[in-house]
Amino acid sequence: MGREKAPINEASYIAYVARLKKEGKGFPMNNRGDVNYSKVADECGFHRQVLYNTLNDQFLEDLKVIGVEGPSETSDTEDHLAKKADVKSKEASALRKELDAKVQENSLLRRQIEALEAEVRKLKRERSENDEAFEEMLSTGRRCFFR
Amino acid sequence: MIDCTKTIQINSVWPGKFGGAVFTGKPLNAKKHLTCRASWKVLAQAPKTGEFWEVHGRLVTDDIYGKQLIVERCHLKQLPSPMFLLDYLSKSPRFRGFYFGAKKTRQLISTVGSESLLIELLNGDRWQDLGDVINPGIAKRLCQKWREAQNEIETITFLVEHGFDAEISRRLIRLCQENTVERLKNNPYHLLAFGGISKNIWKTVDTCGRNLNFPLDDSRRLVGAIEHVMYQRLREGHTAATEHEVLDMAARILRTDNRAAMALKLALKEQAICITDLYGERLYQAVGPAYIEHSLERRLERLVGGAMQGCLFEITPESASRIVFEYSKGIWQELGYELTVDQRSAVEMALTNRCSVITGYGGTGKTTVLRSVVELSVANHRRVYCMALSGKAKERISESTGQSATTIHAFINAALKVTKGEDTWVDLDCDPLIVIDEASMVDVSLFNRLLAVFDERSFSLLTVGDDAQLSPVGFGLAWHRMIGTTIPTIKLSKVYRQAEESALHRAAMGIRDGNCEELPMWQGEEEGVFFVPANTETLKQTIYQLKEKIPGAQVLTPHVSDRMPDSAIALNKLLQKSLDHGEDDYERPGFRVGRYFLRVGDPVIVTENNYELGLFNGTMGRMLELKSNDGELEGVFEFDSKDENESLSVQDCYDIGLSLAYAISIHKSQGSEFDKTIMTTTVASKLVERSMIYTGLTRSKRLCLLVGDKSIYQKAVTSPTRAATLRVGFSLQ
């Protein structure tokens, strides 16, 4: 199977190198500044191991000739990713802020509920005290409003 | 006996048979439990397990029960240390329902951190911080219960520290449910309202005020002084006072006239008192009684002015004469007597007016009129509710009219259920006729409460009584002041029941009018009114000798307070002891109920209404035997109002307030009649006045012996009745 594909791979590689030469470009570069085997293999449509095995000699020779080109496409992708990360980070930050605000709002509302509950309790207590005092006044004639 | 003061944690409590309690507790830093016996007099509230109490008393050794502390003073205390929190939360019934067993409580404490921290959270109502450990709802309730407990303990501590009776704490906390101590510190003079319960209230409150640095001219002190004056008068029955009376009494407690005058102005400004102008006189009233009287006036005025056409079954004035005449003819045919002209007019008046009064002394036919009114109303399909103040009086009205009757209190309680939408036997919306018998006993407050249940409803009111009889025990006067006003009134004066020429009737009429007839000395006569001289030293011997001679005679006394030598309590103890027959008679079996030891053969009186047992205040009877029911003591009693004997447990006897009845107060005798009576007039007091003597005398059917000092009797009869001397603000134009 490998042998059958070998001529196809070779042809594809030759065409790719010819295109690079024609365009005056070098082999693509990875983050570390070396040739990007994966990218080359992708462009040629085979696995990167092909460049290490079957086409290794040819590839090293061509590398000497046309060299590598600066971080062209890699750089774009990373930019893109960085931008995306930036956006996501901003979104996350906004969401965090929103969450913080909601948490604050929630705690404020909880405090309000507690205050209102305390108020209701106080009013109920006052009403109960007033009712008791009024009943007491109707029975004993004495004023028992403890203010 | 050793005097001893200890703080104990209550371990177990048994309610005492005579109102107090026996409880055990572990003193702090001690291993052995201490058993305490406290009477109702020293126990303001029942101790509960887990609580801490300070107890003071005498250590005694009992042959049966061993070492005991006879408690003289005791009160609830704060937790002496946080380390007792676990025990307190898991044992106190106050926290029942939280299922705080020792394990759960320990877990709660350990999760929070420590007992002190948990106490801090509970004190600060920080239930949210407990939410991690227990359910927030439970945490919230726990904090609330804790706060209530703390408030109660702090209040009791404050009261005890300032010399008040801890007994007032329960009522106080009901009226002032939170931050009680803080509010009391802001104005301790509020406590003057508890004058009836706590002794020397002004002195105690004023000392408390001084300890809290209240200046002598502080407005709260001055207003309190005026209220105290009004409350003192209220205790004597007056609901109003002249300026002179108020200032005079206020100056006595505030020490200067200027301060008294300033106090009066401040009390008016504060609206603690108000002014009413009556019969050209300016009167001052505490706002409470003024409000009650004003409300009752408005209600009665509305009733008097109300039209009768509301009721489809009403008897119209046109038809009333004919209906009453025919009814009278009917009873002539059936019973052989007919209604007199006065009685017919009284019946017509009651049937055709929204509000009416029938007054008259015993034997004038009030009962006959009442029965006629009830029968005619019922015949015309009108609902009639008969009622009276006391249980005994309601039994009598029930017997005489053939209609079921209730006490006024029971009627009000049933009527209040209507407003709550609960099931009850009362129908307030049927335009009923309300009949009140013995209306002279009803005080202004109760009258107002009764009429209040009919607000916005139609009803008619018929009140019947004798205005020469005792005025109400409570403050104010309503019924006496309704007579002869805009309210239609008929006075029945012809006596039918008693021979008009009998000595008893003559004496009663004389006393009623304030004429003091010279009473003959008793020489063993069977009928009439006689005098038997006695003083405080010879009283007991005299009463004893008279009871020996006339065993069936009922002893009546104006006094209840055991400070008086002729009080019902003193005479009961004397007669129970001395009237026994045979040497070993004092060993008759019995049991203790409150202050009395009831023995087989003793006459008894019910002092509390009990509908379940069908026994009511004023019902008299006798203890026939003692028996055991499943190991529990029971007394077998015969009561006047019952056809069959009644077996009552000790608890039942407590519930109906069963007392000895060798001697009873004249107040309690109201509504009853006896063949022969012995009435004491040995000790002069405000209570011994014309209406008291008149009421006592008219309880007798054949013989009445007045035992005591002639001058006291004469002074009582010739002086005005209590009702006539009461200064009240109630007035119907």
Short mmCIF file of N, CA, C and O in Angstrom, two decimals, chain B residues 155 209 264 269 290 308 394 510 597 627 719:
data_model
loop_
_atom_site.label_atom_id
_atom_site.label_comp_id
_atom_site.label_asym_id
_atom_site.label_seq_id
_atom_site.Cartn_x
_atom_site.Cartn_y
_atom_site.Cartn_z
N THR B 155 -36.39 39.95 81.92
CA THR B 155 -37.49 40.70 82.54
C THR B 155 -37.66 40.29 84.00
O THR B 155 -37.77 41.15 84.89
N GLY B 209 -37.48 53.95 89.57
CA GLY B 209 -37.21 55.15 88.77
C GLY B 209 -36.01 55.92 89.32
O GLY B 209 -35.16 56.38 88.57
N LEU B 264 -50.65 67.09 86.53
CA LEU B 264 -52.00 67.05 85.94
C LEU B 264 -51.97 67.59 84.51
O LEU B 264 -52.55 67.01 83.59
N LYS B 269 -51.73 66.51 78.59
CA LYS B 269 -51.00 66.68 77.34
C LYS B 269 -50.62 65.32 76.75
O LYS B 269 -50.71 65.10 75.54
N ALA B 290 -62.67 56.00 80.73
CA ALA B 290 -63.41 57.01 79.95
C ALA B 290 -63.83 56.41 78.62
O ALA B 290 -64.97 56.58 78.17
N MET B 308 -87.92 49.56 65.93
CA MET B 308 -88.27 48.17 66.20
C MET B 308 -88.68 47.41 64.95
O MET B 308 -88.84 46.21 64.97
N LYS B 394 -77.53 32.58 86.85
CA LYS B 394 -78.01 32.09 85.54
C LYS B 394 -78.83 30.81 85.73
O LYS B 394 -79.77 30.55 84.98
N GLY B 510 -86.70 49.41 105.42
CA GLY B 510 -86.08 50.49 106.20
C GLY B 510 -84.64 50.69 105.79
O GLY B 510 -84.19 51.82 105.52
N PHE B 597 -58.87 22.41 103.72
CA PHE B 597 -58.88 20.94 103.72
C PHE B 597 -60.34 20.54 103.80
O PHE B 597 -61.00 20.76 104.82
N LYS B 627 -64.01 8.56 98.23
CA LYS B 627 -63.78 7.22 97.69
C LYS B 627 -62.53 7.24 96.81
O LYS B 627 -62.01 8.31 96.47
N SER B 719 -75.50 55.53 106.24
CA SER B 719 -74.62 56.16 105.25
C SER B 719 -75.12 55.81 103.84
O SER B 719 -75.84 54.83 103.66
#
